Coordinates of C-alpha atoms in Angstrom, one line a residue:
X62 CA 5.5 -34.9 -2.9
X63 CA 5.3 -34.1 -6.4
X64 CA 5.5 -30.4 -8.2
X65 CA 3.1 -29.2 -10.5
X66 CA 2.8 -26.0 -12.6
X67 CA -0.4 -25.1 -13.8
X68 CA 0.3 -22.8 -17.0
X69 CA -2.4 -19.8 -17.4
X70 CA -2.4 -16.5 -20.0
X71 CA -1.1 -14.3 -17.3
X72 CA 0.5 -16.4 -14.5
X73 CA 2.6 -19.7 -14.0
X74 CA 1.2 -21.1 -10.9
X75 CA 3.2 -23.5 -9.1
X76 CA 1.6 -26.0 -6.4
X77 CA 2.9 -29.0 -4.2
X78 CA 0.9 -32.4 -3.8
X79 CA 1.7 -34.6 -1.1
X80 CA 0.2 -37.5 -1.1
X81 CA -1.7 -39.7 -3.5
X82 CA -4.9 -38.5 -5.5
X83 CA -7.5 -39.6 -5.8
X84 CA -7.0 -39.9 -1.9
X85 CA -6.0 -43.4 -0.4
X86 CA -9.4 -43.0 2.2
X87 CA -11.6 -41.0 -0.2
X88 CA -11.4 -38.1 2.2
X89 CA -11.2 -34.6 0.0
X90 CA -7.5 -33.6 -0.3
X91 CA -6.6 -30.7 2.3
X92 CA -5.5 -27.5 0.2
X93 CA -3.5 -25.0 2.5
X94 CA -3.4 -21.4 1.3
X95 CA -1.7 -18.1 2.6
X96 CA -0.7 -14.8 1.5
X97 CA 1.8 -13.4 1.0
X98 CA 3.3 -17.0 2.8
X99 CA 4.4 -19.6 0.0
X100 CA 3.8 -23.0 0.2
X101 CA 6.9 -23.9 2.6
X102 CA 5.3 -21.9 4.9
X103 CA 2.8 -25.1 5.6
X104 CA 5.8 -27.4 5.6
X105 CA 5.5 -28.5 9.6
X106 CA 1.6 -28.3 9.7
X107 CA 1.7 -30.5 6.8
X108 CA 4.2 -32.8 8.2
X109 CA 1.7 -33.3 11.1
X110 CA -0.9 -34.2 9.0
X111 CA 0.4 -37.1 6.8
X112 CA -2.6 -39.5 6.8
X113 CA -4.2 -36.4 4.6
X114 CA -3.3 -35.8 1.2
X115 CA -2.2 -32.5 1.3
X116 CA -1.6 -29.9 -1.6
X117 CA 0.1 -26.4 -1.2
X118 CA 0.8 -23.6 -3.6
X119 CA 2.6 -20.0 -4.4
X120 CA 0.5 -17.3 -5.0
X121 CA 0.5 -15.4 -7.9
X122 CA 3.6 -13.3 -7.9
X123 CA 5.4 -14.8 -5.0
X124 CA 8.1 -18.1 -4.6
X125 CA 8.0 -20.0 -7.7
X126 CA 4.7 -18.6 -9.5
X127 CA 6.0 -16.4 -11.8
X128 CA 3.1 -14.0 -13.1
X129 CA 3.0 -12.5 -16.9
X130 CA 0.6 -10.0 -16.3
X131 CA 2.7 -6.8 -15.6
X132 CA 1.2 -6.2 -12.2
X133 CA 2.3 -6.7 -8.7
X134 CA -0.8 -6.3 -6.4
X135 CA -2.6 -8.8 -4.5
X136 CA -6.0 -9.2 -5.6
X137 CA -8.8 -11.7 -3.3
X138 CA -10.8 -12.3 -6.3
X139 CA -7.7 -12.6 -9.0
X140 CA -6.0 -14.8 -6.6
X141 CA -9.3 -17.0 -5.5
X142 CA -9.6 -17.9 -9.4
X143 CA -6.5 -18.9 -9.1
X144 CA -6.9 -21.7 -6.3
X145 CA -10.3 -22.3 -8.7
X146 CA -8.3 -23.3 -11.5
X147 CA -6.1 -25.3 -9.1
X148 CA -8.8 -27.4 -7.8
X149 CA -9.8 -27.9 -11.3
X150 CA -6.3 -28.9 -11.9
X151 CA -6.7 -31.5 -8.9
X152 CA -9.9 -33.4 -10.0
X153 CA -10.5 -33.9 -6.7
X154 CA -13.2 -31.2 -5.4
X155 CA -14.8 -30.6 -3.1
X156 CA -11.6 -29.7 -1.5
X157 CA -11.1 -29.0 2.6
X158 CA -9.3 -25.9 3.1
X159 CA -6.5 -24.6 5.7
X160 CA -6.7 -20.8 5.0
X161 CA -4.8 -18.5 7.1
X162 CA -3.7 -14.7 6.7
X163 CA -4.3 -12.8 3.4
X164 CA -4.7 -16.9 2.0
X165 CA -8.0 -16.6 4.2
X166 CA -9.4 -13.5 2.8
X167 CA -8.9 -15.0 -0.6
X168 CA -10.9 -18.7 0.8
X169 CA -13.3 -16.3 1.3
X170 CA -13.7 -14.6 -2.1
X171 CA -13.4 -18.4 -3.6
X172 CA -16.6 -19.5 -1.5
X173 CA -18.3 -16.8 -2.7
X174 CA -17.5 -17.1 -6.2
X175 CA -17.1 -20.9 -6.4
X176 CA -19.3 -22.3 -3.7
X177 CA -18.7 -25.8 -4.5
X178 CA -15.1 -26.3 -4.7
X179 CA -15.0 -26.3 -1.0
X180 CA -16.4 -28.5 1.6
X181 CA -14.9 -27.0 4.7
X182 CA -12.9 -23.7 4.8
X183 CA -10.7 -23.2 8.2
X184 CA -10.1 -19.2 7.5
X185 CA -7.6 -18.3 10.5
X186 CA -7.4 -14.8 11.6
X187 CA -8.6 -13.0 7.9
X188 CA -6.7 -9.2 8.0
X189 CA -10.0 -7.4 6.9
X190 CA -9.9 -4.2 8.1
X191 CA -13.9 -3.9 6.6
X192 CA -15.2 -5.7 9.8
X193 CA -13.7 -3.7 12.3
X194 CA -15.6 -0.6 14.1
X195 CA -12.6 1.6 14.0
X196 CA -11.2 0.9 10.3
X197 CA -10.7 4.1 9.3
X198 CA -8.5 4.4 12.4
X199 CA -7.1 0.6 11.2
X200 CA -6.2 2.2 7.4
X201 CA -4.7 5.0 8.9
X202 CA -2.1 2.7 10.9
X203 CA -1.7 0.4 7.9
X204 CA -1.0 3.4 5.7
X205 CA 1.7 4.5 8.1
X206 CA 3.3 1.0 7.7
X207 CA 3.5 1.9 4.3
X208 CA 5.0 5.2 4.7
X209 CA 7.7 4.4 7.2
X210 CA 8.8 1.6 4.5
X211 CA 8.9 4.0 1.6
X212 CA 10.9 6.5 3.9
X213 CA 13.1 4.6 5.3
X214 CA 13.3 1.0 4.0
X215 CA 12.1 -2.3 5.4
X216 CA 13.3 -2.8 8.5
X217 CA 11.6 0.6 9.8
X218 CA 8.3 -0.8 7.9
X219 CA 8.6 -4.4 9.4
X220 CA 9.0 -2.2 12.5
X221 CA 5.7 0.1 12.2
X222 CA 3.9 -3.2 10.8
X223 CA 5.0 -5.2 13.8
X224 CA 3.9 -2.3 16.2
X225 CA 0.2 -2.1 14.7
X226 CA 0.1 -6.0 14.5
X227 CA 0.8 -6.3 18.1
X228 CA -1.1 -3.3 19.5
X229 CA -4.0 -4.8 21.7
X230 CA -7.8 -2.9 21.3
X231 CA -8.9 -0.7 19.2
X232 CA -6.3 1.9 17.3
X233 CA -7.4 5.5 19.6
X234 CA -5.2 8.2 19.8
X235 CA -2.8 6.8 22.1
X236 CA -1.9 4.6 19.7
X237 CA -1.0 7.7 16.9
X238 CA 0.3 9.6 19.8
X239 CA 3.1 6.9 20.1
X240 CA 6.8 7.4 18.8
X241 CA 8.0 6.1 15.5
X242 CA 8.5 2.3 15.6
X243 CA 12.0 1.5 16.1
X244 CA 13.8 -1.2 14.4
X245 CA 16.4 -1.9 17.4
X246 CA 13.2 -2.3 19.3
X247 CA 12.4 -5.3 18.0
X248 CA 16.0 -6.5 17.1
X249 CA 16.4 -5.4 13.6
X250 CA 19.1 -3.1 11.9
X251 CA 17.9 0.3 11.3
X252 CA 20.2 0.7 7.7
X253 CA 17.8 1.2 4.3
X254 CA 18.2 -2.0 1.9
X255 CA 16.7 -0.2 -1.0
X256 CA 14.2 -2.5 -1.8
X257 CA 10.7 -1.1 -1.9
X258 CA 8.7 -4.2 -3.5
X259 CA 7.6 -6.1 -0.1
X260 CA 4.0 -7.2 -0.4
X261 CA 3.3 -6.9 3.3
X262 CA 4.8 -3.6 3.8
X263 CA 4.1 -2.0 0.3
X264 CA 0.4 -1.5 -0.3
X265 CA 0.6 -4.3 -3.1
X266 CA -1.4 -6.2 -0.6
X267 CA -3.7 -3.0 0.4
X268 CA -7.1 -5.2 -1.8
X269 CA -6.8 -7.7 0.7
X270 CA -7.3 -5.9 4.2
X271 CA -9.4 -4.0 2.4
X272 CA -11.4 -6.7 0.9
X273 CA -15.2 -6.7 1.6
X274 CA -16.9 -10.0 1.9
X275 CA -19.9 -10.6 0.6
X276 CA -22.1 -12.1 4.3
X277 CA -24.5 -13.1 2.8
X278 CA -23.2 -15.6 0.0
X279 CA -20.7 -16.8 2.4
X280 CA -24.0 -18.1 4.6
X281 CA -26.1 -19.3 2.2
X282 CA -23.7 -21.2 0.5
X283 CA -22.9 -25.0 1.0
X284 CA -19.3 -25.1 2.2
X285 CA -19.0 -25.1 6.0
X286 CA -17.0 -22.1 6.8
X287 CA -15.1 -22.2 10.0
X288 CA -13.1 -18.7 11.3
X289 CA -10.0 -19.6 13.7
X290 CA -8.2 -17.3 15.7
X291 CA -4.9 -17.9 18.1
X292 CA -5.8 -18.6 21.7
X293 CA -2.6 -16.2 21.9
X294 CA -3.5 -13.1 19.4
X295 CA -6.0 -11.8 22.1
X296 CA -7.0 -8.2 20.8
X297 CA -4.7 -7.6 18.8
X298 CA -5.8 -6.6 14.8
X299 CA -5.7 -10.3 13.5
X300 CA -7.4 -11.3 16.5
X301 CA -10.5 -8.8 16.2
X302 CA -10.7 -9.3 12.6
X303 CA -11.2 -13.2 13.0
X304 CA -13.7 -12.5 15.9
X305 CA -16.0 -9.7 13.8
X306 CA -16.0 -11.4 10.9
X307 CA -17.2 -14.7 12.4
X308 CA -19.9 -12.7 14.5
X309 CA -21.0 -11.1 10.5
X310 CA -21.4 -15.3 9.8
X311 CA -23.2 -15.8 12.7
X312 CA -20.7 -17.7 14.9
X313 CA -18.1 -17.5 17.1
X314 CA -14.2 -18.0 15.9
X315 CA -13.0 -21.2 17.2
X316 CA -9.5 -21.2 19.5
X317 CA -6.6 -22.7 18.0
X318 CA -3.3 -23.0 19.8
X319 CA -0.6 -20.6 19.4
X320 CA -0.3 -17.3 17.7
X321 CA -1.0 -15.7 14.4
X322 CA 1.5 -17.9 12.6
X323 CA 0.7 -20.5 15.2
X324 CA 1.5 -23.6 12.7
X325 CA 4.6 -22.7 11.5
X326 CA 7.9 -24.3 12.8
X327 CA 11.3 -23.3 14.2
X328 CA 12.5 -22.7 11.1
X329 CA 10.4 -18.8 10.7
X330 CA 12.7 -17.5 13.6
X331 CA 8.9 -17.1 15.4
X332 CA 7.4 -20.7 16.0
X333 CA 4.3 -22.1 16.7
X334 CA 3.2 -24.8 17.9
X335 CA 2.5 -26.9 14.8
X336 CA 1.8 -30.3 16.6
X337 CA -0.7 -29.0 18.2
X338 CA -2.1 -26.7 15.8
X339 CA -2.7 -29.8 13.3
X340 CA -4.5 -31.7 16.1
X341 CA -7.2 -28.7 16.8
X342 CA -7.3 -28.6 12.2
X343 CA -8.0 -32.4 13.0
X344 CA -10.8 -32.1 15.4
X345 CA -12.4 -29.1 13.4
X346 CA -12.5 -30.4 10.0
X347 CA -14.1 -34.0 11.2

């Protein structure tokens, strides 16, 4: 594996390439993306995957990419020009894409703006509150997350956020008619840590689920865009994101193992099942 930093006006950007380029079997190299997950996030899928050349990165802001810029929100089109000038970077585009999260709202703002840096985008379970028929109701619960962490610290907001990630359906009054999250619920310490610069709980990541793809560029344009959702979210947010946003393309979301994080490994506390996880990415991308 070898480490790169990509030096731009307003950010350091700092990606991981394992593997040799140009590729051994001319196959594109595999670019992984997430947000806010770093590049070690994708160390197990990755490890699964070694007969692909495989390059990782930090987002803007977050692990080792240092930004200059004086800001600390999470922009999809800011960050998408970011992977742009990381492909650029590469030599090596078209690239295949592993998108999953936030990292697969921002594949999807790249596609639109730079159609042909991507050959085949796997976007796993995109947060976009835009697609859903009850987003107002959705910003309302995300806004809460935010408020419980600004009240009372992060493990109350990791508490609310896990609450509306894991709520099943649409969010209807029974789900505002519901108590206060509560960190011992869910194994946490209730005490206040002070910090308030999270970019899940904050709203520094508020552009993202609130992002609005554009349909029909995504359609018309060359790369093959694939949505994936966990045969284990069921209705839950993530899982109804990735299943309206694939109907607005025209397609169903294929079923990959596991959960939302379903390729991570033991290491995250809340594993996946990254063996099989690479094998369905193998099967879907050839």
């Amino acid at each position: 594996m070898t480490f790169n930093v990509l030096e731009t006006p307003d950010v350091d950007l700092v990606y991981d390439v394992q593997g040799p380029l140009p590729t051994a079997d001319g196959r594109p190299p595999l670019v992984m993306i997430g947000q806010p997950m770093t590049a070690e996030g994708f160390r197990a899928l990755a490890a699964h995957l070694g007969d692909r050349t495989v390059v990782t990165y930090d987002p803007r802001g977050l692990g080792r990419s240092k930004r200059r810029d004086g800001r600390t929100d999470n922009d999809p089109e800011t960050q998408a020009r970011d992977v742009h000038a990381i492909i650029e970077a590469l030599d090596a585009g078209p690239v295949d894409m592993f998108a999953s999260s936030g990292g697969a709202v921002t594949a999807l703002a790249l596609v639109t703006a730079h159609p042909g840096d991507v050959a085949t985008l796997v976007a796993h379970e995109p947060p976009l509150i835009t697609v859903l028929p009850d987003a107002e109701a959705a910003e309302r619960a995300r806004n809460a997350v935010r408020d419980a962490y600004e009240a009372r610290g992060f493990f109350a907001g990791m508490a609310a956020f896990m609450a509306m990630a894991s709520w099943q359906g649409e969010y209807t009054d029974a789900y505002f008619a519901q108590p206060e999250a509560d960190p011992a619920a869910f194994g946490m310490p209730s005490e206040d840590d002070g910090n308030r610069g999270d970019p899940l709980l904050s709203d520094a990541s508020w552009p993202i689920t609130g992002y609005e793809p554009d349909f029909p560029a995504l359609i018309s344009a060359p790369t093959r865009v694939v949505i994936a959702v966990g045969e284990e979210t069921g209705d839950a947010f993530t899982g109804r994101t990735a299943r309206a946003t694939a109907a607005l393309l025209g397609q169903e979301a294929v079923v990959f193992p596991s959960h939302h994080g379903g390729f991570v490994g033991p290491e995250t506390g809340y594993p996946g099942k990254p063996e099989a996880f690479a094998q369905k990415l193998r099967e879907v991308l050839s």
